[in-house]
PDB file of C-alpha atoms in Angstrom:
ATOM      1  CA  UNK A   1     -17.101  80.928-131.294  1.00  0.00           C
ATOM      2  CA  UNK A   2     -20.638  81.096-130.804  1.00  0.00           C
ATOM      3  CA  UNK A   3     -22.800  82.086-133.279  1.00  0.00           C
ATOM      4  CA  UNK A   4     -24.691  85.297-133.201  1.00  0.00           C
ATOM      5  CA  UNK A   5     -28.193  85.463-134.938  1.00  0.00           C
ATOM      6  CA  UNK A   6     -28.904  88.179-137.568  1.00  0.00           C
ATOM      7  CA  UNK A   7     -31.815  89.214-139.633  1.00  0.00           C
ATOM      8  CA  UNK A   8     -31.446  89.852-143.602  1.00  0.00           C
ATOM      9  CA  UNK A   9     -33.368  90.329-146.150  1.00  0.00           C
ATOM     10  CA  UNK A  10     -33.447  88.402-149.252  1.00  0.00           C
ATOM     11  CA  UNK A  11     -35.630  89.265-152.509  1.00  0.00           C
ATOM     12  CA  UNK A  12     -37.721  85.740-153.480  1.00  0.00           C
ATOM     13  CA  UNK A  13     -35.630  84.889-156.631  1.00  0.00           C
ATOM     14  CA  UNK A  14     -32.166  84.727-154.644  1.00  0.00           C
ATOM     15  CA  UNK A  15     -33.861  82.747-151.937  1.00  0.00           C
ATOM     16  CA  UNK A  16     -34.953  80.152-154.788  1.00  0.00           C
ATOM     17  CA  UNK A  17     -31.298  80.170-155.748  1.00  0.00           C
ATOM     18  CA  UNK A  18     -29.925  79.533-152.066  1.00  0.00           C
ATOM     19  CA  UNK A  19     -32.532  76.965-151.442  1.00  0.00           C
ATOM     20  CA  UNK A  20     -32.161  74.794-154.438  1.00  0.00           C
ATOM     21  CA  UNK A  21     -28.264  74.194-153.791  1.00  0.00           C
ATOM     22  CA  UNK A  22     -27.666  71.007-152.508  1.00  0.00           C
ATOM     23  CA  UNK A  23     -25.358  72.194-149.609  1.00  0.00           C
ATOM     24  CA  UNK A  24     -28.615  74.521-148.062  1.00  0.00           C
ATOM     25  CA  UNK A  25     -30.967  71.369-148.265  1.00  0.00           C
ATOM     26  CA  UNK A  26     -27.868  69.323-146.534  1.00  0.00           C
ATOM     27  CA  UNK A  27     -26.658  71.930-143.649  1.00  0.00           C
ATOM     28  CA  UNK A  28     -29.463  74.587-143.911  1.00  0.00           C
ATOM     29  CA  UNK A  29     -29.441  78.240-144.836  1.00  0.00           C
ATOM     30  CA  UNK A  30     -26.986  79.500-142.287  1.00  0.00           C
ATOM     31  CA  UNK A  31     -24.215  77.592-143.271  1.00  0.00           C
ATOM     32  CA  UNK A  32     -24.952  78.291-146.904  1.00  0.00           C
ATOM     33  CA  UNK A  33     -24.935  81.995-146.059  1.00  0.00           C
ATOM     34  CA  UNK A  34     -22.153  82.240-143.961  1.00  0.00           C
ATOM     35  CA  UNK A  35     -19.815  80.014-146.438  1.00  0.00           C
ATOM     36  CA  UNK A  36     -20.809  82.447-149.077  1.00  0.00           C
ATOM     37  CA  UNK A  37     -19.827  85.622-146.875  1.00  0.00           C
ATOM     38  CA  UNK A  38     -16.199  83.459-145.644  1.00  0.00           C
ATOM     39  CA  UNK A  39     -15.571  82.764-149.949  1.00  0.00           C
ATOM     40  CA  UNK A  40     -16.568  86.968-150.563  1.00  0.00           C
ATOM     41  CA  UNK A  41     -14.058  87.789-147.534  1.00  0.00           C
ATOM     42  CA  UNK A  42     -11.062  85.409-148.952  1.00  0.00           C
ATOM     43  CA  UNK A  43     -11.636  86.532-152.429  1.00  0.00           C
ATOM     44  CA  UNK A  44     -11.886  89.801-151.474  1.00  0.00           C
ATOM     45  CA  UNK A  45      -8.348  89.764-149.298  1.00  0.00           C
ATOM     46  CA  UNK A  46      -6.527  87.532-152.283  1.00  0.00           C
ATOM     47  CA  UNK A  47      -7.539  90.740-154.272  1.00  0.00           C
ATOM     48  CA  UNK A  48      -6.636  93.183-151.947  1.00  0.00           C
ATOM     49  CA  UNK A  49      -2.949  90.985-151.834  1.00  0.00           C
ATOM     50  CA  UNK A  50      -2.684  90.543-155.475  1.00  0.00           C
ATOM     51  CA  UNK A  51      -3.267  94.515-155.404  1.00  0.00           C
ATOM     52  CA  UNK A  52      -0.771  95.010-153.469  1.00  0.00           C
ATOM     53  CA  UNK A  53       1.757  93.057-154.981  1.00  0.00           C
ATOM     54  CA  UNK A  54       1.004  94.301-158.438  1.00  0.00           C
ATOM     55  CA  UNK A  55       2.046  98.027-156.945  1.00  0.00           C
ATOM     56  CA  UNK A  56       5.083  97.512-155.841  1.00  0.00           C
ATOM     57  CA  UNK A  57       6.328  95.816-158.586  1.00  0.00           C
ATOM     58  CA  UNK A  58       5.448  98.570-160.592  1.00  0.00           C
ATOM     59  CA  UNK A  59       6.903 100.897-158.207  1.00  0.00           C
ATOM     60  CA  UNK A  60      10.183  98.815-158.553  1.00  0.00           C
ATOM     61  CA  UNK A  61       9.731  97.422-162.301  1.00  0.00           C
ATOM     62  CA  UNK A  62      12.413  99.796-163.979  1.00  0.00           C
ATOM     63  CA  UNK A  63      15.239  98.621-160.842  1.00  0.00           C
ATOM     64  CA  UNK A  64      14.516  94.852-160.975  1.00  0.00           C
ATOM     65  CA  UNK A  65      14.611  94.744-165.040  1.00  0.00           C
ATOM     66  CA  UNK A  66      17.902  96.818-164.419  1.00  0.00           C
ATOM     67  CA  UNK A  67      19.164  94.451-162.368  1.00  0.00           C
ATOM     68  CA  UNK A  68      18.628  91.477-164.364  1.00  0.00           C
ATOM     69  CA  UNK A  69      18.963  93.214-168.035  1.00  0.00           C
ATOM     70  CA  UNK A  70      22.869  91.257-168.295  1.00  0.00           C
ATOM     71  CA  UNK A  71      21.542  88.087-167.489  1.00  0.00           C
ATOM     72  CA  UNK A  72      18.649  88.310-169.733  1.00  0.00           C
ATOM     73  CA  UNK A  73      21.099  88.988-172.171  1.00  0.00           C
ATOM     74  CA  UNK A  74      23.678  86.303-171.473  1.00  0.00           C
ATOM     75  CA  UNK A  75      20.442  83.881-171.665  1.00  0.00           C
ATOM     76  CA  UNK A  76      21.140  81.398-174.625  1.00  0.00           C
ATOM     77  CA  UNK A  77      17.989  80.548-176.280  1.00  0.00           C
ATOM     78  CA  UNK A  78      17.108  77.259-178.094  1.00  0.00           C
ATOM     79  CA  UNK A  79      17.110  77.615-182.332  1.00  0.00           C
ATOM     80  CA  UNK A  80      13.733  77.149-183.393  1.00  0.00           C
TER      81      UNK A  80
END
């Protein structure tokens, strides 16, 4: 997909920041940019998942312990 260009604005400090990593001096500011914005957007949906997840098996937390409560109970545990 071609790329579209895009004006931002960056305060000096960050700038500093972007341009002393080694992969801006190797593949230039763009690609250091958008890499950062593709990490934000998988971190950000690997929340949103985990999120997810974490409600339902609240929603279902009292069934599934239910459901396994005999076999926790059958479980034989080593002697310390």
């Amino acid at each position: 997909m071609p790329a579209k260009p895009v004006q931002i604005s960056i305060d000096e400090e960050l700038l500093r920041h972007v341009d002393a990593q080694p992969e801006t001096r190797e593949h230039g500011r763009s690609a250091f940019v958008r890499a950062a914005i593709e990490g934000y957007l998988r971190a950000r949906k690997r929340r949103e998942i985990d999120e997810a997840i974490s409600r339902a098996f609240r929603a279902d937390a009292d069934a599934m312990l239910d459901e396994v409560d005999g076999l926790l109970d059958a479980q034989a545990w080593p002697d310390d």
